[in-house]
Amino acid sequence: MPKIDKIKKVLVIGSGPIVIGQAAEFDYSGTQACKALREEGIEVVLVNSNPATIMTDTQSADKVYIEPITLDFVKRIIKREKPDGILASLGGQTGLNMAVELAEDGILEEMGIELLGTSLESIKKAEDRELFKKTMQEIGEKVPLSTISTDLDSAIKFAEEVGFPIIIRPAYTLGGSGGGIAHNMDEFKYICGKGLKLSLIHQVLLEQSVAGWKEIEYEVIRDGADNSIIICNMENFDPVGVHTGDSIVVAPCQTLSDVEARC
Amino acid sequence: MKSVLVLEDGTYFTGEAFGKAGEAIGEIAFNTCMTGYQEILTNPSYNGQIVAMTYPLIGNYGFNRYDNESDKTHVQGFIVKELSDTPTNWRCEITPEEYFVSNGIVGIKGIDTRTLTKHIRSKGSMYCIISTESGNIDLLLEKLMKKKTEKKSSVMEVSTKSPIHKPGRGKRVVVMDFGVKHSIIKSLEKINCDIYILPASSSANEIMSYNPDGILLSNGPGDPSELPFVKSTVQELIGKKPMLGIGLGHQLLGLALGGKIIKLPFGHHGSNQPVRDYIKGRCYVTSQCHNYALENDFSDEILVTHININDNTVEGFRHKHYPILGVQYHPKAVLGQDDSSYVFDDFIKMIDGQPII
């Protein structure tokens, strides 16, 4: 991506604390982003709630705010610093969520601040389950089959079509109770029946389970001109169902053939 | 069983044999693909060559009957660091060891293929011999040099001997077969082409007798300047029909249009060759395997459209007046989304007389 000349000052949103699903890689990528921006002569303001990272060292940014990454605090920082652009896509889930909140709040538009990197639309498409599913279907990618059911008969029909296991999520239950994974028809009828009863609107969401499937990841970089490059692919040692945080991942994939790795 | 790999400059490596016992002699090429070993082994462009894989573990997803690029194995010998003996994949039908034995390929493992590659990169491409029969380096070198001098064109070996028809409802395309890969035929089938695959030795009249809508000059092994008869056939066809050249076919098209061929120091062999497309303003990561390239020195009628970002060599061109396209890399459209599959769409547009952007 060519340098945007009008951008002189950028607010980088860090990843906050390191948790499962958002490990130290965002700390690293965020630090690299700060370095790259400063190399281009851009003033970098950083906000990160985690003081125990390299990112919040005084060397990585021109100004560091160790403050909670919440709408209220980030807005105050924006008002004080008046950056030209904001870079959130290197701050993992925390950064992305913050970008959406800021955009929806209207402060970015109000102060004429450009959201750099991944667009708001793309973030939403990746974060929102329904939007993601719709986007995948539009480009012809397969997603797990799912349906909403309000009676046991139609639920059984769905189960017969897609096979087991099936994930059952009752809509509007207190504390989300009453759901589960059914591995056979008996379990399915039991969980569904209970779920329909517990649901305040008598509705269950049924989804084909991909537990036990091979779990593959791709790291892709795409630029504003739609060029993309696959940095690497990775294969989880354990199948879907075992949390990545409890497992190991191997790069590159070891058991995918060339056509499988490409499609 | 012990085995030895000797390079033309006298450098040798010792390892362990796999596949067929015996000797293999050929030009050495290194390939940096992490997957796709089955496609490489069966790619006619590798006919007669000995391939060294830089990725350290090969064979991990086994072999199947679907991923071949042709009906047989073309690689003469195969050099790996480690060969998997426990392949894992739902489509795996036979193990690597079984594959190499049944296809009669002389293999050597336990070789530090990255050191080997660095050596080739600094010294340039050369011939090599793999042998389980003798440990006498001088004797092996002698055999190697003898084979090198009797080098012959591989294209005639891999080209079809008689015409093949693959019927389709769409455009009629004649494929001049210099060692065409299955994936290219599959790409044409995917867009419903009525395909005639003709021998490399076919004359312009023979080709025109099929009344094709377009002519595809396929990929293939070796040096295009060893095929002067093809060059003159192509020259006769220029301007008569829309033409697309891929790999060797692209080089032959370039030659026929007055271009010159250069030998690359160690070739482009791998699936991550970056190419810049000046027309579409895009970059692609492409799959390539070639030792020769067109020199970037054409008449004004030729527009160079693609460049390799690593070494600025020509990767694609088009003719300013005639419907002629050439791409050096291998556009794939077999499965899913592949960066460069638009080449076939452009070919069809060209046949329809539509502008291509």
Tab-separated table of N, CA and C in Angstrom, chain B residues 187-239:
chain	number	residue	atom	x	y	z
B	187	SER	N	-8.483	-27.101	-17.236
B	187	SER	CA	-8.928	-25.714	-17.269
B	187	SER	C	-9.749	-25.457	-18.528
B	188	LEU	N	-9.309	-26.017	-19.660
B	188	LEU	CA	-10.047	-25.832	-20.917
B	188	LEU	C	-11.384	-26.569	-20.861
B	189	GLU	N	-11.378	-27.748	-20.243
B	189	GLU	CA	-12.617	-28.516	-20.122
B	189	GLU	C	-13.627	-27.781	-19.249
B	190	LYS	N	-13.086	-27.108	-18.236
B	190	LYS	CA	-13.948	-26.382	-17.312
B	190	LYS	C	-14.712	-25.269	-18.026
B	191	ILE	N	-14.106	-24.705	-19.088
B	191	ILE	CA	-14.817	-23.674	-19.842
B	191	ILE	C	-15.383	-24.262	-21.143
B	192	ASN	N	-15.667	-25.578	-21.082
B	192	ASN	CA	-16.401	-26.307	-22.129
B	192	ASN	C	-15.735	-26.359	-23.499
B	193	CYS	N	-14.438	-26.212	-23.584
B	193	CYS	CA	-13.789	-26.201	-24.898
B	193	CYS	C	-13.860	-27.573	-25.567
B	194	ASP	N	-13.902	-27.535	-26.899
B	194	ASP	CA	-13.816	-28.735	-27.723
B	194	ASP	C	-12.327	-28.860	-28.062
B	195	ILE	N	-11.671	-29.843	-27.451
B	195	ILE	CA	-10.203	-29.830	-27.460
B	195	ILE	C	-9.617	-30.891	-28.392
B	196	TYR	N	-8.697	-30.472	-29.233
B	196	TYR	CA	-7.895	-31.402	-30.035
B	196	TYR	C	-6.444	-31.261	-29.610
B	197	ILE	N	-5.858	-32.352	-29.106
B	197	ILE	CA	-4.455	-32.310	-28.695
B	197	ILE	C	-3.636	-32.916	-29.830
B	198	LEU	N	-2.739	-32.117	-30.404
B	198	LEU	CA	-1.973	-32.564	-31.569
B	198	LEU	C	-0.483	-32.705	-31.243
B	199	PRO	N	0.200	-33.608	-31.966
B	199	PRO	CA	1.640	-33.789	-31.733
B	199	PRO	C	2.423	-32.496	-32.010
B	200	ALA	N	3.552	-32.365	-31.349
B	200	ALA	CA	4.388	-31.167	-31.509
B	200	ALA	C	4.862	-31.014	-32.950
B	201	SER	N	4.933	-32.131	-33.677
B	201	SER	CA	5.464	-32.088	-35.038
B	201	SER	C	4.409	-31.705	-36.084
B	202	SER	N	3.169	-31.447	-35.647
B	202	SER	CA	2.108	-31.110	-36.614
B	202	SER	C	2.462	-29.864	-37.411
B	203	SER	N	2.079	-29.880	-38.709
B	203	SER	CA	2.354	-28.716	-39.550
B	203	SER	C	1.227	-27.705	-39.392
B	204	ALA	N	1.486	-26.501	-39.883
B	204	ALA	CA	0.478	-25.444	-39.804
B	204	ALA	C	-0.791	-25.864	-40.542
B	205	ASN	N	-0.619	-26.528	-41.688
B	205	ASN	CA	-1.786	-26.979	-42.458
B	205	ASN	C	-2.619	-27.979	-41.689
B	206	GLU	N	-1.924	-28.929	-41.053
B	206	GLU	CA	-2.639	-29.924	-40.252
B	206	GLU	C	-3.446	-29.242	-39.149
B	207	ILE	N	-2.808	-28.288	-38.504
B	207	ILE	CA	-3.483	-27.587	-37.399
B	207	ILE	C	-4.704	-26.827	-37.922
B	208	MET	N	-4.519	-26.136	-39.046
B	208	MET	CA	-5.611	-25.347	-39.605
B	208	MET	C	-6.753	-26.237	-40.109
B	209	SER	N	-6.422	-27.504	-40.470
B	209	SER	CA	-7.462	-28.398	-40.983
B	209	SER	C	-8.512	-28.723	-39.916
B	210	TYR	N	-8.189	-28.499	-38.644
B	210	TYR	CA	-9.172	-28.705	-37.579
B	210	TYR	C	-10.089	-27.495	-37.431
B	211	ASN	N	-9.791	-26.460	-38.194
B	211	ASN	CA	-10.549	-25.211	-38.132
B	211	ASN	C	-10.753	-24.731	-36.687
B	212	PRO	N	-9.673	-24.555	-35.957
B	212	PRO	CA	-9.813	-24.177	-34.540
B	212	PRO	C	-10.247	-22.720	-34.369
B	213	ASP	N	-10.906	-22.457	-33.230
B	213	ASP	CA	-11.210	-21.070	-32.862
B	213	ASP	C	-9.983	-20.421	-32.243
B	214	GLY	N	-9.174	-21.252	-31.617
B	214	GLY	CA	-7.960	-20.746	-30.993
B	214	GLY	C	-6.932	-21.848	-30.874
B	215	ILE	N	-5.657	-21.466	-30.733
B	215	ILE	CA	-4.586	-22.447	-30.620
B	215	ILE	C	-3.842	-22.209	-29.309
B	216	LEU	N	-3.653	-23.292	-28.550
B	216	LEU	CA	-2.899	-23.187	-27.305
B	216	LEU	C	-1.564	-23.902	-27.472
B	217	LEU	N	-0.482	-23.189	-27.231
B	217	LEU	CA	0.846	-23.794	-27.270
B	217	LEU	C	1.187	-24.183	-25.847
B	218	SER	N	1.348	-25.459	-25.587
B	218	SER	CA	1.418	-25.942	-24.210
B	218	SER	C	2.793	-25.726	-23.577
B	219	ASN	N	2.824	-26.050	-22.312
B	219	ASN	CA	4.090	-26.112	-21.577
B	219	ASN	C	4.882	-27.322	-22.063
B	220	GLY	N	6.105	-27.439	-21.636
B	220	GLY	CA	6.909	-28.598	-22.012
B	220	GLY	C	8.322	-28.437	-21.511
B	221	PRO	N	9.114	-29.494	-21.676
B	221	PRO	CA	10.462	-29.466	-21.122
B	221	PRO	C	11.497	-28.823	-22.060
B	222	GLY	N	12.568	-28.368	-21.469
B	222	GLY	CA	13.778	-28.042	-22.224
B	222	GLY	C	13.851	-26.690	-22.894
B	223	ASP	N	14.759	-26.652	-23.864
B	223	ASP	CA	15.168	-25.418	-24.529
B	223	ASP	C	14.367	-25.233	-25.821
B	224	PRO	N	13.614	-24.141	-25.951
B	224	PRO	CA	12.789	-23.956	-27.150
B	224	PRO	C	13.628	-23.807	-28.430
B	225	SER	N	14.881	-23.381	-28.305
B	225	SER	CA	15.656	-23.201	-29.532
B	225	SER	C	16.060	-24.525	-30.167
B	226	GLU	N	15.787	-25.637	-29.426
B	226	GLU	CA	16.034	-26.950	-30.026
B	226	GLU	C	14.867	-27.409	-30.896
B	227	LEU	N	13.865	-26.567	-31.039
B	227	LEU	CA	12.673	-26.950	-31.802
B	227	LEU	C	12.428	-25.990	-32.971
B	228	PRO	N	13.389	-25.876	-33.911
B	228	PRO	CA	13.242	-24.900	-34.992
B	228	PRO	C	12.014	-25.151	-35.868
B	229	PHE	N	11.641	-26.443	-36.043
B	229	PHE	CA	10.479	-26.743	-36.891
B	229	PHE	C	9.185	-26.225	-36.282
B	230	VAL	N	9.127	-26.249	-34.917
B	230	VAL	CA	7.927	-25.719	-34.255
B	230	VAL	C	7.881	-24.210	-34.440
B	231	LYS	N	9.042	-23.581	-34.335
B	231	LYS	CA	9.109	-22.133	-34.490
B	231	LYS	C	8.534	-21.726	-35.850
B	232	SER	N	8.937	-22.459	-36.917
B	232	SER	CA	8.431	-22.051	-38.228
B	232	SER	C	6.943	-22.363	-38.388
B	233	THR	N	6.479	-23.455	-37.756
B	233	THR	CA	5.033	-23.736	-37.778
B	233	THR	C	4.275	-22.587	-37.121
B	234	VAL	N	4.773	-22.170	-35.964
B	234	VAL	CA	4.102	-21.097	-35.228
B	234	VAL	C	4.108	-19.812	-36.050
B	235	GLN	N	5.240	-19.549	-36.722
B	235	GLN	CA	5.337	-18.344	-37.549
B	235	GLN	C	4.265	-18.343	-38.646
B	236	GLU	N	4.018	-19.524	-39.212
B	236	GLU	CA	2.987	-19.620	-40.257
B	236	GLU	C	1.597	-19.333	-39.707
B	237	LEU	N	1.390	-19.686	-38.423
B	237	LEU	CA	0.052	-19.566	-37.830
B	237	LEU	C	-0.250	-18.164	-37.299
B	238	ILE	N	0.802	-17.387	-37.082
B	238	ILE	CA	0.624	-16.061	-36.476
B	238	ILE	C	-0.295	-15.190	-37.328
B	239	GLY	N	-1.288	-14.613	-36.681
B	239	GLY	CA	-2.214	-13.732	-37.380
B	239	GLY	C	-3.412	-14.475	-37.940
